[in-house]
PDB file of C-alpha atoms in Angstrom:
ATOM      1  CA  MET A   1      22.787  66.282 -43.992  1.00  0.00           C
ATOM      2  CA  ILE A   2      20.306  68.654 -42.346  1.00  0.00           C
ATOM      3  CA  VAL A   3      19.913  68.383 -38.570  1.00  0.00           C
ATOM      4  CA  ASP A   4      17.321  70.113 -36.377  1.00  0.00           C
ATOM      5  CA  ILE A   5      19.407  70.914 -33.296  1.00  0.00           C
ATOM      6  CA  ASN A   6      16.240  71.738 -31.345  1.00  0.00           C
ATOM      7  CA  LYS A   7      15.062  68.122 -31.450  1.00  0.00           C
ATOM      8  CA  ILE A   8      18.267  66.070 -31.533  1.00  0.00           C
ATOM      9  CA  THR A   9      19.348  63.801 -28.674  1.00  0.00           C
ATOM     10  CA  ASP A  10      22.831  63.426 -27.185  1.00  0.00           C
ATOM     11  CA  LYS A  11      23.069  59.935 -28.694  1.00  0.00           C
ATOM     12  CA  GLU A  12      22.294  61.318 -32.149  1.00  0.00           C
ATOM     13  CA  LEU A  13      24.899  64.057 -31.672  1.00  0.00           C
ATOM     14  CA  PHE A  14      27.460  61.381 -30.855  1.00  0.00           C
ATOM     15  CA  LEU A  15      26.524  59.407 -33.988  1.00  0.00           C
ATOM     16  CA  ILE A  16      26.952  62.506 -36.155  1.00  0.00           C
ATOM     17  CA  ALA A  17      30.366  63.192 -34.624  1.00  0.00           C
ATOM     18  CA  GLU A  18      31.433  59.624 -35.413  1.00  0.00           C
ATOM     19  CA  PHE A  19      30.026  59.984 -38.924  1.00  0.00           C
ATOM     20  CA  LYS A  20      32.190  63.058 -39.537  1.00  0.00           C
ATOM     21  CA  LYS A  21      35.334  61.253 -38.365  1.00  0.00           C
ATOM     22  CA  ASP A  22      35.045  58.759 -41.233  1.00  0.00           C
ATOM     23  CA  PRO A  23      37.168  59.982 -44.209  1.00  0.00           C
ATOM     24  CA  ALA A  24      34.620  58.482 -46.611  1.00  0.00           C
ATOM     25  CA  TYR A  25      32.105  61.124 -45.536  1.00  0.00           C
ATOM     26  CA  LEU A  26      34.330  64.194 -45.357  1.00  0.00           C
ATOM     27  CA  ARG A  27      32.708  65.637 -48.473  1.00  0.00           C
ATOM     28  CA  ILE A  28      29.229  65.621 -46.920  1.00  0.00           C
ATOM     29  CA  PRO A  29      28.440  68.947 -45.223  1.00  0.00           C
ATOM     30  CA  ILE A  30      26.172  69.101 -42.184  1.00  0.00           C
ATOM     31  CA  LEU A  31      23.771  72.013 -41.856  1.00  0.00           C
ATOM     32  CA  ILE A  32      21.916  72.556 -38.594  1.00  0.00           C
ATOM     33  CA  ILE A  33      18.579  74.231 -37.945  1.00  0.00           C
ATOM     34  CA  THR A  34      18.447  76.252 -34.736  1.00  0.00           C
ATOM     35  CA  GLU A  35      15.950  78.592 -33.120  1.00  0.00           C
ATOM     36  CA  LYS A  36      18.609  81.070 -31.995  1.00  0.00           C
ATOM     37  CA  TYR A  37      22.150  82.109 -32.878  1.00  0.00           C
ATOM     38  CA  LEU A  38      24.866  79.767 -31.641  1.00  0.00           C
ATOM     39  CA  SER A  39      26.932  80.954 -28.704  1.00  0.00           C
ATOM     40  CA  ASN A  40      30.736  81.161 -28.724  1.00  0.00           C
ATOM     41  CA  ASP A  41      30.955  78.200 -26.350  1.00  0.00           C
ATOM     42  CA  PHE A  42      29.228  75.905 -28.855  1.00  0.00           C
ATOM     43  CA  SER A  43      32.597  74.226 -29.456  1.00  0.00           C
ATOM     44  CA  GLU A  44      31.285  70.686 -29.054  1.00  0.00           C
ATOM     45  CA  HIS A  45      29.383  71.112 -32.314  1.00  0.00           C
ATOM     46  CA  LEU A  46      32.226  72.324 -34.529  1.00  0.00           C
ATOM     47  CA  TYR A  47      31.642  69.347 -36.815  1.00  0.00           C
ATOM     48  CA  PHE A  48      28.678  71.241 -38.267  1.00  0.00           C
ATOM     49  CA  ASP A  49      29.503  73.266 -41.373  1.00  0.00           C
ATOM     50  CA  ASP A  50      26.804  75.939 -41.184  1.00  0.00           C
ATOM     51  CA  PHE A  51      23.487  76.783 -39.566  1.00  0.00           C
ATOM     52  CA  VAL A  52      20.189  78.440 -40.433  1.00  0.00           C
ATOM     53  CA  LEU A  53      17.694  80.013 -38.053  1.00  0.00           C
ATOM     54  CA  THR A  54      14.268  78.432 -37.913  1.00  0.00           C
ATOM     55  CA  LYS A  55      12.591  81.744 -38.715  1.00  0.00           C
ATOM     56  CA  ASN A  56      14.696  82.062 -41.902  1.00  0.00           C
ATOM     57  CA  LEU A  57      14.301  78.457 -42.979  1.00  0.00           C
ATOM     58  CA  GLN A  58      12.168  79.053 -46.053  1.00  0.00           C
ATOM     59  CA  ASN A  59      14.352  81.829 -47.493  1.00  0.00           C
ATOM     60  CA  GLU A  60      17.849  80.647 -46.536  1.00  0.00           C
ATOM     61  CA  LEU A  61      17.932  76.841 -46.410  1.00  0.00           C
ATOM     62  CA  LEU A  62      18.715  76.235 -50.088  1.00  0.00           C
ATOM     63  CA  ILE A  63      21.233  79.094 -50.249  1.00  0.00           C
ATOM     64  CA  ARG A  64      23.120  77.946 -47.159  1.00  0.00           C
ATOM     65  CA  ALA A  65      23.053  74.327 -48.272  1.00  0.00           C
ATOM     66  CA  ASN A  66      24.618  75.271 -51.610  1.00  0.00           C
ATOM     67  CA  MET A  67      27.218  77.434 -49.846  1.00  0.00           C
ATOM     68  CA  ALA A  68      28.081  74.543 -47.534  1.00  0.00           C
ATOM     69  CA  PHE A  69      28.616  72.224 -50.513  1.00  0.00           C
ATOM     70  CA  PHE A  70      30.786  74.837 -52.247  1.00  0.00           C
ATOM     71  CA  LYS A  71      32.952  75.510 -49.174  1.00  0.00           C
ATOM     72  CA  LYS A  72      33.354  71.812 -48.430  1.00  0.00           C
ATOM     73  CA  GLU A  73      34.451  71.025 -51.988  1.00  0.00           C
ATOM     74  CA  LYS A  74      36.970  73.880 -51.996  1.00  0.00           C
ATOM     75  CA  THR A  75      38.369  72.775 -48.631  1.00  0.00           C
ATOM     76  CA  ILE A  76      38.654  69.106 -49.576  1.00  0.00           C
ATOM     77  CA  ASP A  77      40.226  69.799 -52.961  1.00  0.00           C
ATOM     78  CA  VAL A  78      43.239  71.697 -51.631  1.00  0.00           C
ATOM     79  CA  ASN A  79      46.586  69.981 -51.288  1.00  0.00           C
ATOM     80  CA  PRO A  80      47.460  70.109 -47.562  1.00  0.00           C
ATOM     81  CA  LEU A  81      51.168  70.513 -48.304  1.00  0.00           C
ATOM     82  CA  THR A  82      51.137  73.349 -50.845  1.00  0.00           C
ATOM     83  CA  TYR A  83      47.563  74.678 -50.442  1.00  0.00           C
ATOM     84  CA  LEU A  84      47.238  74.570 -54.212  1.00  0.00           C
ATOM     85  CA  PRO A  85      44.079  73.322 -55.953  1.00  0.00           C
ATOM     86  CA  GLY A  86      43.844  69.573 -56.442  1.00  0.00           C
ATOM     87  CA  ASN A  87      42.598  67.257 -59.169  1.00  0.00           C
ATOM     88  CA  ILE A  88      38.914  68.188 -59.096  1.00  0.00           C
ATOM     89  CA  THR A  89      39.605  71.904 -59.495  1.00  0.00           C
ATOM     90  CA  ILE A  90      42.301  71.233 -62.096  1.00  0.00           C
ATOM     91  CA  SER A  91      39.901  69.169 -64.209  1.00  0.00           C
ATOM     92  CA  LYS A  92      37.156  71.788 -63.933  1.00  0.00           C
ATOM     93  CA  GLU A  93      39.537  74.596 -64.897  1.00  0.00           C
ATOM     94  CA  ILE A  94      40.720  72.737 -68.010  1.00  0.00           C
ATOM     95  CA  GLN A  95      37.191  71.770 -69.043  1.00  0.00           C
ATOM     96  CA  LYS A  96      35.922  75.329 -68.538  1.00  0.00           C
ATOM     97  CA  LYS A  97      38.577  76.680 -70.879  1.00  0.00           C
ATOM     98  CA  LEU A  98      37.788  74.023 -73.479  1.00  0.00           C
ATOM     99  CA  ASP A  99      34.061  74.728 -73.275  1.00  0.00           C
ATOM    100  CA  ASN A 100      34.736  78.467 -73.681  1.00  0.00           C
ATOM    101  CA  ASN A 101      36.945  77.813 -76.741  1.00  0.00           C
ATOM    102  CA  GLU A 102      39.921  79.522 -75.090  1.00  0.00           C
ATOM    103  CA  ILE A 103      43.377  78.942 -76.558  1.00  0.00           C
ATOM    104  CA  PHE A 104      45.730  77.880 -73.766  1.00  0.00           C
ATOM    105  CA  ALA A 105      48.659  75.671 -72.868  1.00  0.00           C
ATOM    106  CA  LEU A 106      48.564  72.964 -70.220  1.00  0.00           C
ATOM    107  CA  ALA A 107      51.927  72.112 -68.671  1.00  0.00           C
ATOM    108  CA  TYR A 108      52.726  69.053 -66.549  1.00  0.00           C
ATOM    109  CA  VAL A 109      55.693  69.439 -64.193  1.00  0.00           C
ATOM    110  CA  ASP A 110      57.556  66.504 -62.659  1.00  0.00           C
ATOM    111  CA  MET A 111      60.710  66.272 -60.556  1.00  0.00           C
ATOM    112  CA  ASP A 112      63.294  63.805 -61.839  1.00  0.00           C
ATOM    113  CA  ASN A 113      64.998  61.685 -59.156  1.00  0.00           C
ATOM    114  CA  PHE A 114      62.682  62.882 -56.390  1.00  0.00           C
ATOM    115  CA  LYS A 115      62.110  59.405 -54.923  1.00  0.00           C
ATOM    116  CA  PRO A 116      65.822  58.680 -54.345  1.00  0.00           C
ATOM    117  CA  PHE A 117      66.145  62.128 -52.729  1.00  0.00           C
ATOM    118  CA  ASN A 118      63.146  61.416 -50.508  1.00  0.00           C
ATOM    119  CA  ASP A 119      64.543  58.014 -49.551  1.00  0.00           C
ATOM    120  CA  ARG A 120      67.978  59.458 -48.806  1.00  0.00           C
ATOM    121  CA  TYR A 121      66.979  62.536 -46.782  1.00  0.00           C
ATOM    122  CA  GLY A 122      63.529  61.607 -45.498  1.00  0.00           C
ATOM    123  CA  PHE A 123      60.000  62.829 -46.171  1.00  0.00           C
ATOM    124  CA  THR A 124      60.434  66.021 -44.109  1.00  0.00           C
ATOM    125  CA  ARG A 125      63.063  67.421 -46.469  1.00  0.00           C
ATOM    126  CA  GLY A 126      61.166  65.957 -49.404  1.00  0.00           C
ATOM    127  CA  ASP A 127      58.092  67.923 -48.314  1.00  0.00           C
ATOM    128  CA  GLU A 128      60.199  71.083 -48.124  1.00  0.00           C
ATOM    129  CA  VAL A 129      61.232  70.587 -51.743  1.00  0.00           C
ATOM    130  CA  ILE A 130      57.627  70.042 -52.836  1.00  0.00           C
ATOM    131  CA  ARG A 131      56.526  73.215 -51.040  1.00  0.00           C
ATOM    132  CA  MET A 132      59.385  75.145 -52.638  1.00  0.00           C
ATOM    133  CA  VAL A 133      58.434  73.960 -56.124  1.00  0.00           C
ATOM    134  CA  GLY A 134      54.788  74.836 -55.546  1.00  0.00           C
ATOM    135  CA  ARG A 135      55.700  78.380 -54.447  1.00  0.00           C
ATOM    136  CA  LEU A 136      58.166  78.760 -57.316  1.00  0.00           C
ATOM    137  CA  ILE A 137      55.664  77.764 -60.002  1.00  0.00           C
ATOM    138  CA  LEU A 138      52.895  79.863 -58.460  1.00  0.00           C
ATOM    139  CA  ASN A 139      55.066  82.980 -58.123  1.00  0.00           C
ATOM    140  CA  LEU A 140      56.388  82.807 -61.670  1.00  0.00           C
ATOM    141  CA  VAL A 141      53.025  82.020 -63.256  1.00  0.00           C
ATOM    142  CA  LYS A 142      51.323  84.858 -61.395  1.00  0.00           C
ATOM    143  CA  THR A 143      54.178  87.265 -62.169  1.00  0.00           C
ATOM    144  CA  LYS A 144      54.195  86.422 -65.872  1.00  0.00           C
ATOM    145  CA  CYS A 145      50.480  85.860 -66.434  1.00  0.00           C
ATOM    146  CA  GLY A 146      48.589  87.552 -63.610  1.00  0.00           C
ATOM    147  CA  LYS A 147      45.102  86.308 -62.839  1.00  0.00           C
ATOM    148  CA  GLU A 148      44.964  84.504 -66.201  1.00  0.00           C
ATOM    149  CA  GLY A 149      47.452  81.909 -64.981  1.00  0.00           C
ATOM    150  CA  PHE A 150      46.468  78.818 -63.013  1.00  0.00           C
ATOM    151  CA  VAL A 151      48.585  76.461 -60.890  1.00  0.00           C
ATOM    152  CA  GLY A 152      47.499  73.131 -59.429  1.00  0.00           C
ATOM    153  CA  HIS A 153      49.069  70.284 -57.472  1.00  0.00           C
ATOM    154  CA  ILE A 154      48.177  66.836 -58.768  1.00  0.00           C
ATOM    155  CA  GLY A 155      49.928  65.193 -55.829  1.00  0.00           C
ATOM    156  CA  GLY A 156      53.415  64.152 -54.736  1.00  0.00           C
ATOM    157  CA  ASP A 157      55.994  65.843 -56.970  1.00  0.00           C
ATOM    158  CA  ASP A 158      53.558  66.424 -59.864  1.00  0.00           C
ATOM    159  CA  PHE A 159      52.211  69.895 -60.662  1.00  0.00           C
ATOM    160  CA  VAL A 160      50.334  71.567 -63.497  1.00  0.00           C
ATOM    161  CA  PHE A 161      50.096  75.118 -64.696  1.00  0.00           C
ATOM    162  CA  ILE A 162      47.883  76.705 -67.332  1.00  0.00           C
ATOM    163  CA  VAL A 163      48.997  79.816 -69.188  1.00  0.00           C
ATOM    164  CA  ASP A 164      48.618  81.514 -72.547  1.00  0.00           C
ATOM    165  CA  TYR A 165      50.104  79.462 -75.379  1.00  0.00           C
ATOM    166  CA  ASP A 166      52.517  82.231 -76.350  1.00  0.00           C
ATOM    167  CA  LYS A 167      53.944  82.410 -72.818  1.00  0.00           C
ATOM    168  CA  VAL A 168      54.279  78.764 -71.870  1.00  0.00           C
ATOM    169  CA  GLU A 169      57.824  78.162 -73.157  1.00  0.00           C
ATOM    170  CA  ASP A 170      59.186  81.290 -71.473  1.00  0.00           C
ATOM    171  CA  VAL A 171      57.416  80.495 -68.192  1.00  0.00           C
ATOM    172  CA  GLY A 172      58.536  76.863 -68.274  1.00  0.00           C
ATOM    173  CA  ASN A 173      62.187  77.708 -68.934  1.00  0.00           C
ATOM    174  CA  GLU A 174      62.219  80.314 -66.181  1.00  0.00           C
ATOM    175  CA  ILE A 175      60.767  77.814 -63.713  1.00  0.00           C
ATOM    176  CA  ILE A 176      63.519  75.367 -64.639  1.00  0.00           C
ATOM    177  CA  ASN A 177      66.271  77.999 -64.353  1.00  0.00           C
ATOM    178  CA  TYR A 178      65.175  79.071 -60.873  1.00  0.00           C
ATOM    179  CA  PHE A 179      64.754  75.466 -59.794  1.00  0.00           C
ATOM    180  CA  ASN A 180      68.273  74.597 -60.968  1.00  0.00           C
ATOM    181  CA  TYR A 181      69.614  77.523 -58.935  1.00  0.00           C
ATOM    182  CA  ILE A 182      67.711  76.646 -55.741  1.00  0.00           C
ATOM    183  CA  ILE A 183      67.638  72.845 -55.595  1.00  0.00           C
ATOM    184  CA  PRO A 184      71.348  72.218 -54.766  1.00  0.00           C
ATOM    185  CA  THR A 185      70.814  73.982 -51.420  1.00  0.00           C
ATOM    186  CA  PHE A 186      68.603  71.071 -50.332  1.00  0.00           C
ATOM    187  CA  TYR A 187      71.507  68.607 -50.637  1.00  0.00           C
ATOM    188  CA  ASP A 188      74.218  67.994 -48.046  1.00  0.00           C
ATOM    189  CA  GLU A 189      77.904  68.333 -48.686  1.00  0.00           C
ATOM    190  CA  PRO A 190      79.784  66.529 -50.195  1.00  0.00           C
ATOM    191  CA  GLU A 191      76.835  65.256 -52.263  1.00  0.00           C
ATOM    192  CA  ARG A 192      76.131  68.768 -53.497  1.00  0.00           C
ATOM    193  CA  SER A 193      79.720  69.051 -54.761  1.00  0.00           C
ATOM    194  CA  LEU A 194      79.664  65.574 -56.276  1.00  0.00           C
ATOM    195  CA  GLY A 195      76.422  66.351 -58.078  1.00  0.00           C
ATOM    196  CA  TYR A 196      74.725  63.115 -57.075  1.00  0.00           C
ATOM    197  CA  ILE A 197      73.512  60.997 -54.173  1.00  0.00           C
ATOM    198  CA  GLU A 198      73.660  57.267 -53.651  1.00  0.00           C
ATOM    199  CA  SER A 199      70.276  55.663 -53.055  1.00  0.00           C
ATOM    200  CA  PHE A 200      68.132  52.753 -54.182  1.00  0.00           C
ATOM    201  CA  ASP A 201      66.052  52.557 -57.354  1.00  0.00           C
ATOM    202  CA  ARG A 202      62.556  51.047 -57.570  1.00  0.00           C
ATOM    203  CA  GLN A 203      64.066  47.590 -58.053  1.00  0.00           C
ATOM    204  CA  GLY A 204      66.048  47.907 -54.821  1.00  0.00           C
ATOM    205  CA  ASN A 205      69.414  48.354 -56.539  1.00  0.00           C
ATOM    206  CA  LYS A 206      71.891  50.858 -55.140  1.00  0.00           C
ATOM    207  CA  ASN A 207      72.746  53.522 -57.692  1.00  0.00           C
ATOM    208  CA  LYS A 208      73.948  57.083 -58.217  1.00  0.00           C
ATOM    209  CA  PHE A 209      71.253  59.688 -58.853  1.00  0.00           C
ATOM    210  CA  PRO A 210      72.047  63.189 -60.147  1.00  0.00           C
ATOM    211  CA  ILE A 211      70.722  66.293 -58.444  1.00  0.00           C
ATOM    212  CA  MET A 212      67.040  66.695 -59.228  1.00  0.00           C
ATOM    213  CA  ARG A 213      65.831  68.363 -62.388  1.00  0.00           C
ATOM    214  CA  LEU A 214      62.408  69.371 -63.661  1.00  0.00           C
ATOM    215  CA  SER A 215      60.704  67.869 -66.690  1.00  0.00           C
ATOM    216  CA  ILE A 216      57.893  69.918 -68.202  1.00  0.00           C
ATOM    217  CA  GLY A 217      55.565  68.578 -70.877  1.00  0.00           C
ATOM    218  CA  VAL A 218      53.136  70.893 -72.648  1.00  0.00           C
ATOM    219  CA  ALA A 219      49.911  70.283 -74.562  1.00  0.00           C
ATOM    220  CA  HIS A 220      47.784  73.007 -76.132  1.00  0.00           C
ATOM    221  CA  ASN A 221      44.795  73.583 -78.398  1.00  0.00           C
ATOM    222  CA  LYS A 222      46.393  76.093 -80.734  1.00  0.00           C
ATOM    223  CA  PHE A 223      46.105  73.784 -83.740  1.00  0.00           C
ATOM    224  CA  LYS A 224      43.964  70.915 -82.515  1.00  0.00           C
ATOM    225  CA  LYS A 225      40.568  71.060 -80.838  1.00  0.00           C
ATOM    226  CA  PHE A 226      39.998  69.095 -77.637  1.00  0.00           C
ATOM    227  CA  TYR A 227      36.557  68.434 -76.191  1.00  0.00           C
ATOM    228  CA  HIS A 228      37.406  66.691 -72.921  1.00  0.00           C
ATOM    229  CA  TYR A 229      39.977  67.638 -70.304  1.00  0.00           C
ATOM    230  CA  GLY A 230      41.217  64.044 -70.218  1.00  0.00           C
ATOM    231  CA  ALA A 231      42.308  64.194 -73.856  1.00  0.00           C
ATOM    232  CA  ILE A 232      44.516  67.275 -73.533  1.00  0.00           C
ATOM    233  CA  ALA A 233      45.807  66.053 -70.158  1.00  0.00           C
ATOM    234  CA  SER A 234      46.876  62.802 -71.812  1.00  0.00           C
ATOM    235  CA  VAL A 235      48.952  64.719 -74.378  1.00  0.00           C
ATOM    236  CA  ALA A 236      50.582  66.814 -71.626  1.00  0.00           C
ATOM    237  CA  SER A 237      51.488  63.623 -69.766  1.00  0.00           C
ATOM    238  CA  GLU A 238      52.932  62.152 -72.954  1.00  0.00           C
ATOM    239  CA  MET A 239      55.092  65.242 -73.482  1.00  0.00           C
ATOM    240  CA  LYS A 240      56.269  65.138 -69.876  1.00  0.00           C
ATOM    241  CA  LYS A 241      57.473  61.570 -70.385  1.00  0.00           C
ATOM    242  CA  TYR A 242      59.248  62.719 -73.540  1.00  0.00           C
ATOM    243  CA  ALA A 243      60.989  65.510 -71.584  1.00  0.00           C
ATOM    244  CA  LYS A 244      62.124  62.980 -68.972  1.00  0.00           C
ATOM    245  CA  ALA A 245      63.423  60.683 -71.703  1.00  0.00           C
ATOM    246  CA  GLN A 246      65.621  63.540 -72.964  1.00  0.00           C
ATOM    247  CA  GLY A 247      67.343  63.692 -69.574  1.00  0.00           C
ATOM    248  CA  GLY A 248      65.008  66.186 -67.912  1.00  0.00           C
ATOM    249  CA  GLY A 249      65.709  69.815 -67.196  1.00  0.00           C
ATOM    250  CA  CYS A 250      63.753  70.894 -70.276  1.00  0.00           C
ATOM    251  CA  VAL A 251      60.399  71.989 -71.645  1.00  0.00           C
ATOM    252  CA  LYS A 252      58.901  69.883 -74.420  1.00  0.00           C
ATOM    253  CA  ILE A 253      55.899  71.272 -76.283  1.00  0.00           C
ATOM    254  CA  ASP A 254      53.663  69.238 -78.543  1.00  0.00           C
ATOM    255  CA  ARG A 255      54.411  70.682 -82.006  1.00  0.00           C
ATOM    256  CA  ARG A 256      52.072  68.379 -83.912  1.00  0.00           C
ATOM    257  CA  LYS A 257      49.331  70.108 -85.876  1.00  0.00           C
ATOM    258  CA  ILE A 258      47.128  67.074 -86.396  1.00  0.00           C
TER     259      ILE A 258
END
């Protein structure tokens, strides 16, 4: 949306402010045209994303509009809890690597028994665990793989990381080892000593749930070519389910060559 601030009425300003409050329109940037630079006390118009001077309109409008779209997309597609890239960026990163014919491994990370933990201790402590896992994965991926590694947060207790195929098993196992060392500190005594908590499953039945573990499923294009990010993501999800079925706390890599 492009708004000429020199001609707009107070009623129209109010309508724009209401427009920006609607979550359905958060992705739409608003660019204003102004005859002079905005003053520091222009706080009532903070719902604008950028501005362009009237005298520079011909040379800068398209550039600033594109920048506004880029900044808005990057801001929206960041998980507010971990500040890691979200689904849009994750999909683009996978597709870019496929289009460039890069050989890589895509790992899906899931926390086993997170829901019972969240129900037992509350969402505040649950959020602390999610933040810890996000930092743990990011630190280890960056340490092991540098700028070549990528970490994203799908949502909830689900994460992804992308690394070189030859490094994925080592990175995955190290993430699990550190997680196993850290996670008991989030439990109260005597539950930490017992090794489980009592909570309710998805059917509402009271049960005993072991201390959380990580399940990591890995897909890659070492032997099989993928053309769409959804196809390789589906295999990673399948392998994650397989890791969970083995009791969790493990890395399972797709070894199929066809």
